[in-house]
Amino acid sequence: MLRELSVSNLALIEDVRVELHPGFCAWTGETGAGKSLLLGAIGLLLGERGSAELIRAGQEELRVTGRFDLTRPEQKSAAKEMLQTEIEEDELILTRRLARSGRSSALVNETPVSITTLRKLGEMLVDVHGQRESYSLLQPAYQLELLDAFGKLTDQRQAYVTAAEGVRELRRKHKELTDHRTTRQRELQLVRFEREELDGAKLLPGEQTKLQQERERLLNAQELAGFNAGVAAKLSEDEGNVVEVLTKLIRQAHQWGRLDKRIEEVAKRLDTLKPEVVDLAETCRDLSESFEADPQRLDEIERRLQQLKKLESKYTKRIDDLIAYHATLAAKEKELQQQEDDLSGIDGRLKVAFAELKETAAVLSKGRAKVAKKLAAEAQKHLADLGMPKAKLDAELTPLPLTDTDDVPVAGADHLELMLTANPGEPARPLRKVASGGEMSRTMLALKTVLAAHDPVRTLVVFDEIDANVGGRLGDVLGQKLSKLGESHQVLCVTHLPQVASFAAYQWTIRKASTAKRTSTTITQLTSDESRVEELALMMRGDAKTDTTLKEAAEMLKASKRGR
C-alpha cells in the first residue's frame, strides 16, 4: 500500500505531503484545485512520461516520493525478483525527479534505477483506472493470470510453465549444439588425431635428454674406448706404469721409515693408494671394452630424436609440455563426443517434452474455458449494479499455436481478451480500447470486486473519473462497492459525488489557495465527522449550502457508515 506521498514543485503544487491509510481513501475538492495533479504525481512515480512544462514556475526541478509498505510476502518476493537485490525493510521508497533541462531520474530505496524499472514496479504495485492507462488489468497477460487464480488453476498453470521451461531449455541446447556442430566435429576430429598420434609416440619424461646423451656416446665410442684403454695401460700395463712406480716407492718408504716416523706415515699412505690405482686400472680396462660402435642403435636413436623434434615443431611445445597436453586430450575428446551424442539424443527428449507441454496446455486451456464465462458473468452482475445494466462483458479465449518451430507461449496456449459491449447496438471492443473513462473505471471496479481475493501483489487501486455521468442513487452503489474492495485493497478514488465520498474510510480535501503573488494546491485530511459533513455539504450545494444541506450530509455520512 502507498503509505506516504510527497510532491514538490509540480505545477500548482509547491510542497505537499500526505499520509495515506489502508482501505477506501477518497480525495475530494472543487474542479481545478489540483486533484488531477496529484494523480499525475502518482503517475510520474510509477514511470509515466514527464515534461519540463510540469515544473512549477520559478523552480528548476520537480520531485515526487512515495513510500510503499510491502504488507504481503508476495509483494516483497516480486519486488526482490524485479530489483535483483535483497529488500531489508518491508517497504519501497520510490523517488522521481524531473529537471527543467528535461533530464529525468529515478531512485528505489536510494538506489538509482531506470525509468523502465520504475514502470515495472508500478505495474507490479498499483492498478490505475480512468483517463490514465491501467498498469495491469488492461493487459491480456495479467487478465490471464487473474483468470487462473480465479479458477484455482494455479497448479495447472505451474505445470505448464515447468513444461514450457523444459522445452525452451532443450530447444536452446539443441540450437547451441547444432550451431556449433561443424566446428565441434572439426575440433573432435583434430583432438582424436592428436590423441592417437601422441598415444603412438609413447612420450616419456626425460627421454629426449637421455637419448641425446646416448647418441653422443655412440658417436664417440672409439675415442672413449681408446681413452680408457690408455688410462689402464698407463696405470698398470706399460713399462714404468704407475703400479710399478708405487711398488718401488712403497718399498723405499718403509726402509727409510725406520729412521723417521714421518716417512713411515708416508709409506702407509702409499700403501693405501696402490689398491685404488689397481682398481682404477681394472675399471678403465672394463670401460674400454664396453665402448663399441653400434650403427643400428645409433640409427634408432637418430630416428627417435628426429621424431621428437618434429613433434615439438608441429605442436610448438617442448616434449615435457607435450606430455602434459597429451594428458588432457582424452577428457576433451570425451566431452566433444558427449556433445555429439547429446545432439543425437536430444531430438527424442525434445519430442517427449513437447508432448508433455501440449498435454499440460490442453489441461490448462480446458480449465480456463470452464471459468472464463463465469468470471465475465460475475463481473457483469456488478456492472448492472454500477449503472451499466445493458452492458455485456465477455471473456474471449483464443488458442495460441504450439508448434515445433514457434516460440513457446509464456503462460499457456491461450490469449485472453476481455470484451465489452457498453451499449446495445455497439460492437464489442477489447476492454483496453474502451474510450469512456467512466465506463472503463466502472468495468475495472466490477472486475476488481470479483477478483479481489485473487491478487496478493497489486494491493493499491486508483480510480479516476469512476463517477463520470453517475447520479446520486448509483453513487451509493459505487461507494458501497469501493468500500467493499477497500476491505482487501487500498483504494484511492478521486470523486465529485458526495454519495461516493461518504463511504470512504478516510477522506481528504484538495483546495487551491491564492495569494497576491502565487497560487498553490493543498491537501488536508478530514479527521472529524464535522469536517467531513462540511465537505460533503460543499460537494452537494457548493457555497450555497444551508443547514438543511448540512443535515442531509450528516445523514448521508451516518447511513454510509451503516452500509459499509
XYZ file of C-alpha atoms in Angstrom:
564
model
C 0.000 0.000 0.000
C 1.018 3.622 -0.507
C 1.794 4.887 2.981
C 3.065 8.368 2.142
C 3.180 10.658 -0.898
C 5.339 13.804 -1.151
C 5.178 16.185 -4.114
C 7.336 19.262 -4.708
C 7.199 21.860 -7.493
C 4.601 20.144 -9.681
C 2.615 22.919 -11.406
C 0.395 24.451 -8.682
C 1.780 22.092 -6.046
C 4.633 23.744 -4.176
C 5.223 21.269 -1.380
C 2.593 18.697 -0.398
C 2.958 15.683 1.856
C 0.086 13.312 2.571
C -0.011 10.207 4.764
C -2.434 7.586 3.491
C -4.154 4.647 5.164
C -5.400 1.152 4.299
C -8.911 0.813 2.944
C -11.051 3.189 0.890
C -9.489 6.676 0.677
C -11.360 9.497 -1.099
C -9.881 12.697 -2.497
C -12.456 15.436 -2.999
C -12.395 19.134 -3.831
C -13.514 21.713 -6.318
C -12.723 21.391 -10.016
C -9.279 22.757 -10.868
C -7.974 22.513 -7.311
C -5.284 20.003 -8.258
C -6.750 16.516 -7.852
C -5.562 15.567 -11.315
C -2.120 16.949 -10.493
C -1.831 14.619 -7.511
C -2.886 11.672 -9.663
C -0.324 12.875 -12.194
C 2.287 12.817 -9.447
C 1.435 9.172 -8.746
C 1.716 8.520 -12.475
C 5.214 10.054 -12.560
C 6.145 7.974 -9.544
C 5.080 4.874 -11.438
C 7.124 5.609 -14.554
C 4.840 7.727 -16.755
C 6.409 10.203 -19.155
C 7.139 13.620 -17.719
C 7.594 17.046 -19.255
C 9.545 20.091 -18.101
C 6.290 22.041 -18.535
C 5.026 20.331 -15.365
C 7.655 22.062 -13.211
C 6.339 24.915 -11.074
C 7.248 28.369 -12.396
C 10.480 29.684 -10.913
C 11.755 26.240 -9.934
C 14.353 24.036 -11.624
C 13.207 20.577 -10.555
C 10.083 18.706 -9.500
C 10.269 15.763 -7.159
C 7.774 13.039 -6.227
C 8.433 10.477 -3.477
C 6.211 7.590 -2.435
C 6.696 5.156 0.424
C 5.063 1.793 -0.245
C 4.608 -0.724 2.559
C 5.058 -4.290 1.343
C 2.333 -5.718 3.521
C 2.288 -9.161 1.930
C 5.127 -11.655 1.384
C 4.170 -11.989 -2.295
C 4.862 -8.280 -2.818
C 8.306 -8.468 -1.233
C 9.179 -11.564 -3.252
C 8.060 -9.948 -6.525
C 9.987 -6.733 -5.774
C 13.119 -8.695 -4.843
C 12.982 -10.630 -8.107
C 12.416 -7.474 -10.145
C 15.209 -5.465 -8.497
C 17.578 -8.431 -8.144
C 18.523 -7.324 -4.650
C 17.591 -8.019 -1.051
C 14.932 -5.765 0.493
C 15.881 -5.371 4.136
C 12.821 -3.421 5.256
C 9.246 -4.230 4.292
C 8.973 -1.080 2.215
C 9.971 0.522 -1.069
C 10.726 4.230 -1.292
C 10.256 5.368 -4.893
C 11.568 8.761 -5.993
C 11.143 10.507 -9.346
C 12.908 13.730 -10.309
C 12.410 15.832 -13.409
C 14.697 18.774 -14.213
C 13.825 21.751 -16.391
C 16.582 20.615 -18.731
C 14.428 17.564 -19.447
C 16.637 15.137 -17.535
C 14.666 12.540 -15.587
C 15.945 10.236 -12.845
C 14.526 7.595 -10.528
C 15.555 6.020 -7.238
C 14.314 2.960 -5.374
C 15.435 2.841 -1.737
C 18.106 5.456 -2.581
C 19.496 3.302 -5.413
C 19.353 4.699 -8.974
C 17.159 2.691 -11.361
C 15.944 3.166 -14.910
C 12.536 4.635 -15.661
C 11.686 1.270 -17.219
C 12.349 -0.464 -13.898
C 10.252 2.161 -12.116
C 7.419 1.491 -14.564
C 7.635 -2.259 -13.981
C 7.484 -1.721 -10.234
C 4.439 0.475 -10.773
C 2.739 -2.238 -12.801
C 3.509 -4.675 -10.002
C 2.232 -2.487 -7.135
C -0.643 -0.402 -8.481
C -3.718 -0.568 -10.695
C -4.657 2.858 -12.093
C -8.032 3.182 -13.817
C -9.660 6.115 -15.506
C -8.287 8.545 -18.060
C -4.827 7.173 -17.402
C -3.717 3.803 -18.645
C -4.164 0.781 -16.427
C -0.930 -0.712 -15.270
C -2.185 -4.263 -15.134
C -5.825 -5.220 -15.559
C -5.945 -3.944 -19.122
C -3.080 -6.192 -20.114
C -4.255 -9.540 -21.513
C -1.347 -11.400 -19.883
C -2.343 -10.128 -16.455
C -6.017 -10.842 -17.134
C -4.974 -14.428 -17.882
C -3.004 -14.624 -14.638
C -6.014 -13.465 -12.617
C -8.323 -15.809 -14.505
C -6.106 -18.713 -13.436
C -6.179 -17.505 -9.842
C -9.955 -17.009 -10.001
C -10.442 -20.521 -11.408
C -7.997 -22.104 -8.928
C -5.833 -23.180 -11.844
C -2.520 -22.217 -10.244
C -1.235 -25.810 -10.144
C -2.173 -26.430 -13.780
C -0.539 -23.148 -14.785
C 2.650 -24.043 -12.927
C 2.700 -27.484 -14.554
C 2.538 -25.778 -17.946
C 5.222 -23.213 -17.013
C 7.550 -26.013 -15.868
C 6.961 -27.992 -19.062
C 7.475 -24.859 -21.172
C 10.763 -24.091 -19.440
C 11.894 -27.652 -20.150
C 11.064 -27.346 -23.858
C 12.778 -23.949 -24.121
C 15.911 -25.286 -22.449
C 16.043 -28.316 -24.746
C 15.499 -26.095 -27.773
C 18.210 -23.729 -26.601
C 20.610 -26.591 -26.090
C 19.678 -28.144 -29.432
C 20.277 -24.824 -31.211
C 23.570 -24.307 -29.423
C 24.774 -27.802 -30.290
C 23.534 -27.512 -33.868
C 25.002 -24.046 -34.439
C 28.452 -25.260 -33.370
C 28.239 -28.729 -34.857
C 30.604 -28.167 -37.803
C 33.185 -26.507 -35.603
C 32.766 -29.173 -32.931
C 33.122 -32.046 -35.399
C 36.257 -30.454 -36.819
C 37.626 -29.982 -33.319
C 36.712 -33.568 -32.365
C 38.490 -34.896 -35.438
C 41.608 -32.881 -34.602
C 41.580 -33.869 -30.919
C 41.163 -37.531 -31.808
C 44.008 -37.356 -34.365
C 46.328 -35.644 -31.894
C 45.441 -38.065 -29.129
C 46.112 -41.072 -31.386
C 49.339 -39.549 -32.696
C 50.650 -38.834 -29.211
C 49.471 -42.231 -27.995
C 51.606 -43.786 -30.702
C 54.569 -41.534 -29.881
C 54.732 -43.013 -26.362
C 56.411 -39.943 -24.915
C 58.350 -40.369 -21.655
C 59.593 -37.691 -19.250
C 63.367 -37.074 -19.657
C 63.618 -39.426 -22.644
C 64.949 -36.794 -25.025
C 67.856 -35.833 -22.756
C 68.824 -39.473 -22.207
C 68.756 -40.211 -25.944
C 70.910 -37.198 -26.730
C 73.495 -38.372 -24.213
C 73.447 -41.934 -25.573
C 73.822 -40.592 -29.125
C 76.954 -38.667 -28.147
C 78.438 -41.782 -26.545
C 77.828 -43.865 -29.661
C 79.293 -41.194 -31.923
C 82.462 -41.119 -29.785
C 82.681 -44.840 -28.909
C 86.121 -45.357 -30.448
C 87.603 -42.316 -28.741
C 86.054 -43.287 -25.396
C 87.397 -46.890 -25.692
C 90.872 -45.610 -26.609
C 90.958 -43.172 -23.758
C 90.018 -45.784 -21.159
C 92.448 -48.390 -22.575
C 95.226 -45.799 -22.466
C 94.469 -44.964 -18.852
C 94.542 -48.686 -17.930
C 97.883 -49.122 -19.698
C 99.472 -46.097 -18.054
C 98.298 -47.247 -14.655
C 99.255 -50.942 -14.800
C 100.443 -52.283 -18.146
C 103.055 -50.095 -19.801
C 106.701 -50.181 -18.819
C 107.205 -47.834 -15.933
C 103.465 -47.843 -15.135
C 102.057 -46.238 -12.046
C 101.626 -49.508 -10.141
C 105.344 -50.393 -10.639
C 106.426 -46.935 -9.557
C 104.165 -47.083 -6.474
C 105.536 -50.551 -5.548
C 109.093 -49.257 -5.681
C 108.255 -46.137 -3.689
C 106.444 -48.138 -1.015
C 109.437 -50.397 -0.509
C 111.812 -47.432 -0.211
C 109.459 -45.586 2.128
C 109.301 -48.498 4.520
C 113.125 -48.726 4.523
C 113.586 -45.077 5.362
C 110.629 -45.095 7.708
C 112.742 -46.879 10.316
C 114.776 -43.706 10.624
C 111.865 -41.267 10.735
C 108.261 -41.915 11.778
C 107.035 -39.223 9.427
C 108.328 -41.178 6.458
C 106.579 -44.252 7.906
C 103.335 -42.256 7.651
C 104.075 -41.546 4.004
C 104.642 -45.286 3.489
C 101.220 -46.052 4.961
C 99.541 -43.571 2.687
C 101.301 -45.037 -0.343
C 100.088 -48.469 0.780
C 96.537 -47.140 0.761
C 96.908 -45.522 -2.649
C 98.139 -48.636 -4.508
C 94.883 -50.736 -4.325
C 92.909 -47.727 -5.568
C 95.187 -47.350 -8.592
C 94.975 -51.081 -9.334
C 91.144 -50.933 -9.086
C 91.004 -47.809 -11.253
C 93.122 -49.560 -13.913
C 90.728 -52.526 -13.954
C 87.729 -50.202 -14.215
C 89.162 -48.346 -17.183
C 90.060 -51.666 -18.828
C 86.451 -52.830 -18.449
C 85.134 -49.477 -19.746
C 87.372 -49.639 -22.791
C 85.801 -52.972 -23.645
C 82.236 -51.607 -23.166
C 82.527 -48.831 -25.712
C 81.928 -50.125 -29.145
C 80.285 -48.760 -32.278
C 76.594 -49.784 -32.769
C 75.361 -48.306 -36.068
C 71.919 -49.917 -35.700
C 71.309 -48.424 -32.256
C 72.668 -45.079 -33.390
C 70.199 -45.105 -36.299
C 67.323 -45.897 -33.922
C 68.298 -43.002 -31.696
C 68.654 -40.604 -34.620
C 65.196 -41.523 -35.906
C 63.617 -41.172 -32.441
C 65.217 -37.805 -31.819
C 64.057 -36.647 -35.237
C 60.506 -37.787 -34.400
C 60.577 -35.862 -31.130
C 61.905 -32.780 -32.878
C 59.124 -32.910 -35.476
C 56.507 -33.209 -32.720
C 57.977 -30.206 -30.918
C 57.899 -28.208 -34.135
C 54.371 -29.322 -35.070
C 52.781 -28.599 -31.695
C 55.118 -25.704 -30.815
C 55.614 -27.317 -27.419
C 58.590 -28.882 -25.679
C 58.337 -32.627 -25.063
C 57.526 -32.274 -21.340
C 54.743 -29.808 -22.223
C 53.503 -32.188 -24.911
C 53.234 -34.943 -22.334
C 51.033 -32.668 -20.184
C 48.956 -31.644 -23.221
C 48.507 -35.292 -24.210
C 47.044 -35.977 -20.753
C 44.172 -33.502 -21.465
C 43.137 -34.872 -24.844
C 41.214 -37.926 -23.683
C 38.889 -35.821 -21.483
C 38.450 -33.240 -24.260
C 37.616 -35.955 -26.771
C 35.103 -37.465 -24.356
C 33.449 -34.075 -23.805
C 33.112 -33.353 -27.518
C 31.850 -36.845 -28.216
C 29.289 -36.445 -25.423
C 28.006 -33.274 -27.078
C 27.636 -35.162 -30.330
C 25.789 -37.936 -28.507
C 23.598 -35.317 -26.766
C 22.629 -33.835 -30.104
C 21.792 -37.273 -31.391
C 19.564 -37.983 -28.378
C 18.097 -34.515 -27.825
C 15.538 -34.847 -30.607
C 13.919 -37.759 -28.800
C 13.930 -35.930 -25.479
C 12.502 -32.830 -27.138
C 9.712 -34.861 -28.706
C 8.757 -36.287 -25.303
C 8.968 -32.851 -23.619
C 6.855 -31.231 -26.331
C 4.186 -33.897 -25.989
C 4.109 -33.216 -22.251
C 3.854 -29.479 -22.956
C 0.844 -29.948 -25.228
C -0.809 -32.163 -22.650
C -0.379 -29.642 -19.820
C -1.509 -26.841 -22.161
C -4.656 -28.763 -23.031
C -5.485 -29.352 -19.364
C -4.954 -25.653 -18.590
C -6.987 -24.490 -21.596
C -9.867 -26.776 -20.650
C -9.913 -25.367 -17.118
C -9.783 -21.796 -18.428
C -12.671 -22.399 -20.787
C -14.802 -23.511 -17.824
C -14.128 -20.441 -15.677
C -13.756 -17.638 -18.271
C -17.511 -17.277 -18.838
C -18.104 -17.464 -15.094
C -15.686 -14.586 -14.486
C -17.369 -12.448 -17.143
C -20.837 -13.283 -15.845
C -19.996 -12.396 -12.245
C -18.380 -9.123 -13.294
C -21.389 -8.316 -15.467
C -23.684 -8.582 -12.443
C -21.671 -5.841 -10.779
C -21.824 -3.742 -13.963
C -25.603 -3.806 -13.724
C -25.347 -2.507 -10.151
C -22.954 0.192 -11.355
C -25.358 1.755 -13.840
C -24.445 -0.292 -16.898
C -27.410 -2.732 -16.973
C -27.250 -3.248 -20.737
C -23.514 -3.676 -20.915
C -22.195 -7.082 -21.856
C -18.815 -8.366 -20.756
C -17.349 -11.409 -22.409
C -14.091 -13.315 -21.970
C -12.736 -14.492 -25.300
C -10.099 -17.203 -25.249
C -8.174 -17.574 -28.494
C -5.910 -20.622 -28.978
C -2.227 -19.891 -29.490
C -0.205 -22.160 -31.772
C 2.002 -24.811 -30.212
C 4.367 -25.979 -32.923
C 7.887 -27.318 -33.173
C 9.123 -24.021 -34.590
C 7.119 -21.250 -32.881
C 8.168 -19.707 -29.582
C 6.590 -21.406 -26.600
C 3.859 -19.166 -25.083
C 4.741 -17.978 -21.604
C 1.522 -18.822 -19.773
C -0.331 -21.388 -21.796
C -1.750 -21.862 -25.263
C -4.453 -19.221 -24.817
C -4.843 -15.487 -25.401
C -7.491 -13.892 -23.189
C -9.251 -10.723 -24.242
C -11.971 -9.192 -22.097
C -14.530 -7.722 -24.496
C -17.044 -5.033 -23.505
C -20.232 -4.001 -25.255
C -21.125 -0.874 -23.301
C -24.439 -0.207 -25.054
C -26.795 -2.279 -27.230
C -26.002 -1.999 -30.912
C -22.352 -1.157 -30.353
C -19.676 -3.618 -31.400
C -17.819 -5.476 -28.676
C -14.422 -3.922 -28.035
C -11.385 -5.107 -26.155
C -11.515 -3.641 -22.682
C -8.196 -1.845 -23.226
C -9.742 0.050 -26.163
C -12.862 1.326 -24.405
C -12.868 5.102 -24.886
C -15.017 6.255 -21.938
C -13.072 6.798 -18.735
C -16.203 6.305 -16.641
C -17.151 3.044 -18.349
C -13.570 1.858 -18.057
C -13.357 2.628 -14.357
C -16.666 1.002 -13.527
C -15.770 -2.115 -15.503
C -12.444 -2.232 -13.662
C -14.269 -1.877 -10.345
C -16.582 -4.748 -11.281
C -13.612 -6.946 -12.169
C -11.632 -5.914 -9.118
C -14.620 -6.734 -6.923
C -14.802 -10.242 -8.373
C -11.038 -10.760 -8.322
C -10.234 -9.021 -5.027
C -9.225 -12.213 -3.270
C -7.019 -13.412 -6.113
C -4.350 -10.682 -6.418
C -1.978 -10.656 -3.429
C 0.530 -8.297 -5.077
C -1.296 -5.267 -6.512
C -2.936 -4.012 -3.339
C -3.345 -0.348 -4.346
C -6.135 0.550 -6.776
C -6.512 4.122 -8.050
C -9.802 5.201 -9.643
C -10.174 8.445 -11.582
C -13.498 9.522 -13.106
C -15.292 6.425 -11.824
C -18.325 8.631 -11.101
C -18.460 10.234 -14.564
C -22.105 10.572 -15.704
C -23.309 8.917 -12.495
C -26.256 10.161 -10.447
C -26.860 10.099 -6.722
C -28.554 6.694 -6.457
C -25.811 4.999 -8.396
C -23.283 6.893 -6.307
C -24.409 4.902 -3.266
C -23.766 1.640 -5.134
C -20.349 2.866 -6.265
C -19.485 3.852 -2.730
C -20.566 0.515 -1.328
C -18.502 -1.453 -3.836
C -15.437 0.738 -3.316
C -15.832 0.292 0.428
C -16.103 -3.470 -0.020
C -12.991 -3.505 -2.218
C -11.234 -1.485 0.484
C -11.509 -4.475 2.825
C -8.829 -6.293 0.825
C -7.116 -3.438 -1.053
C -6.065 0.120 -0.535
C -8.424 2.099 -2.767
C -7.631 5.689 -3.749
C -10.518 7.386 -5.519
C -10.915 10.926 -6.842
C -14.636 11.674 -6.777
C -17.084 14.551 -7.242
C -20.019 12.638 -5.774
C -20.755 13.092 -2.072
C -22.514 9.716 -2.083
C -19.252 8.006 -3.101
C -17.080 10.042 -0.729
C -19.353 9.313 2.242
C -18.484 5.613 2.036
C -14.743 6.278 2.295
C -12.988 5.178 5.457
C -10.717 8.242 5.074
C -11.252 11.497 3.222
C -9.012 14.364 2.132
C -9.999 17.695 0.637
C -7.899 19.308 -2.059
C -8.001 23.092 -2.248
C -6.412 25.854 -4.259
C -5.067 28.731 -2.169
C -4.104 32.037 -3.765
C -2.092 34.999 -2.535
C -1.203 38.195 -4.308
C 1.767 36.531 -5.968
C 1.220 32.768 -6.191
C -1.375 30.006 -6.250
C -0.747 26.686 -4.522
C -2.589 23.394 -4.075
C -3.086 21.979 -0.583
C -4.435 18.632 0.598
C -5.861 18.169 4.078
C -7.220 15.063 5.766
C -10.669 15.433 7.260
C -10.260 13.735 10.616
C -13.599 14.521 12.249
C -17.186 13.802 11.289
C -17.898 17.551 11.445
C -15.246 18.360 8.862
C -16.428 15.534 6.612
C -20.049 16.689 6.882
C -18.922 20.211 5.928
C -17.053 18.863 2.870
C -19.961 16.635 1.811
C -22.327 19.609 2.070
C -19.984 21.669 -0.133
C -19.962 18.832 -2.658
C -23.772 18.796 -2.610
C -24.574 22.510 -2.839
C -21.288 24.380 -3.038
C -21.141 27.703 -1.254
C -24.954 27.759 -1.314
C -25.135 25.107 1.368
C -27.704 25.576 4.136
C -28.456 23.998 7.470
C -30.696 21.595 5.622
C -27.776 20.658 3.365
C -25.599 20.034 6.412
C -28.293 17.802 7.918
C -28.545 15.889 4.626
C -24.771 15.491 4.581
C -24.710 14.281 8.189
C -27.425 11.747 7.477
C -25.593 10.628 4.331
C -22.384 10.016 6.328
C -24.285 8.174 9.045
C -26.107 5.989 6.509
C -22.905 5.137 4.655
C -21.259 4.011 7.896
C -24.168 1.649 8.460
C -23.899 0.368 4.903
C -20.165 -0.359 4.979
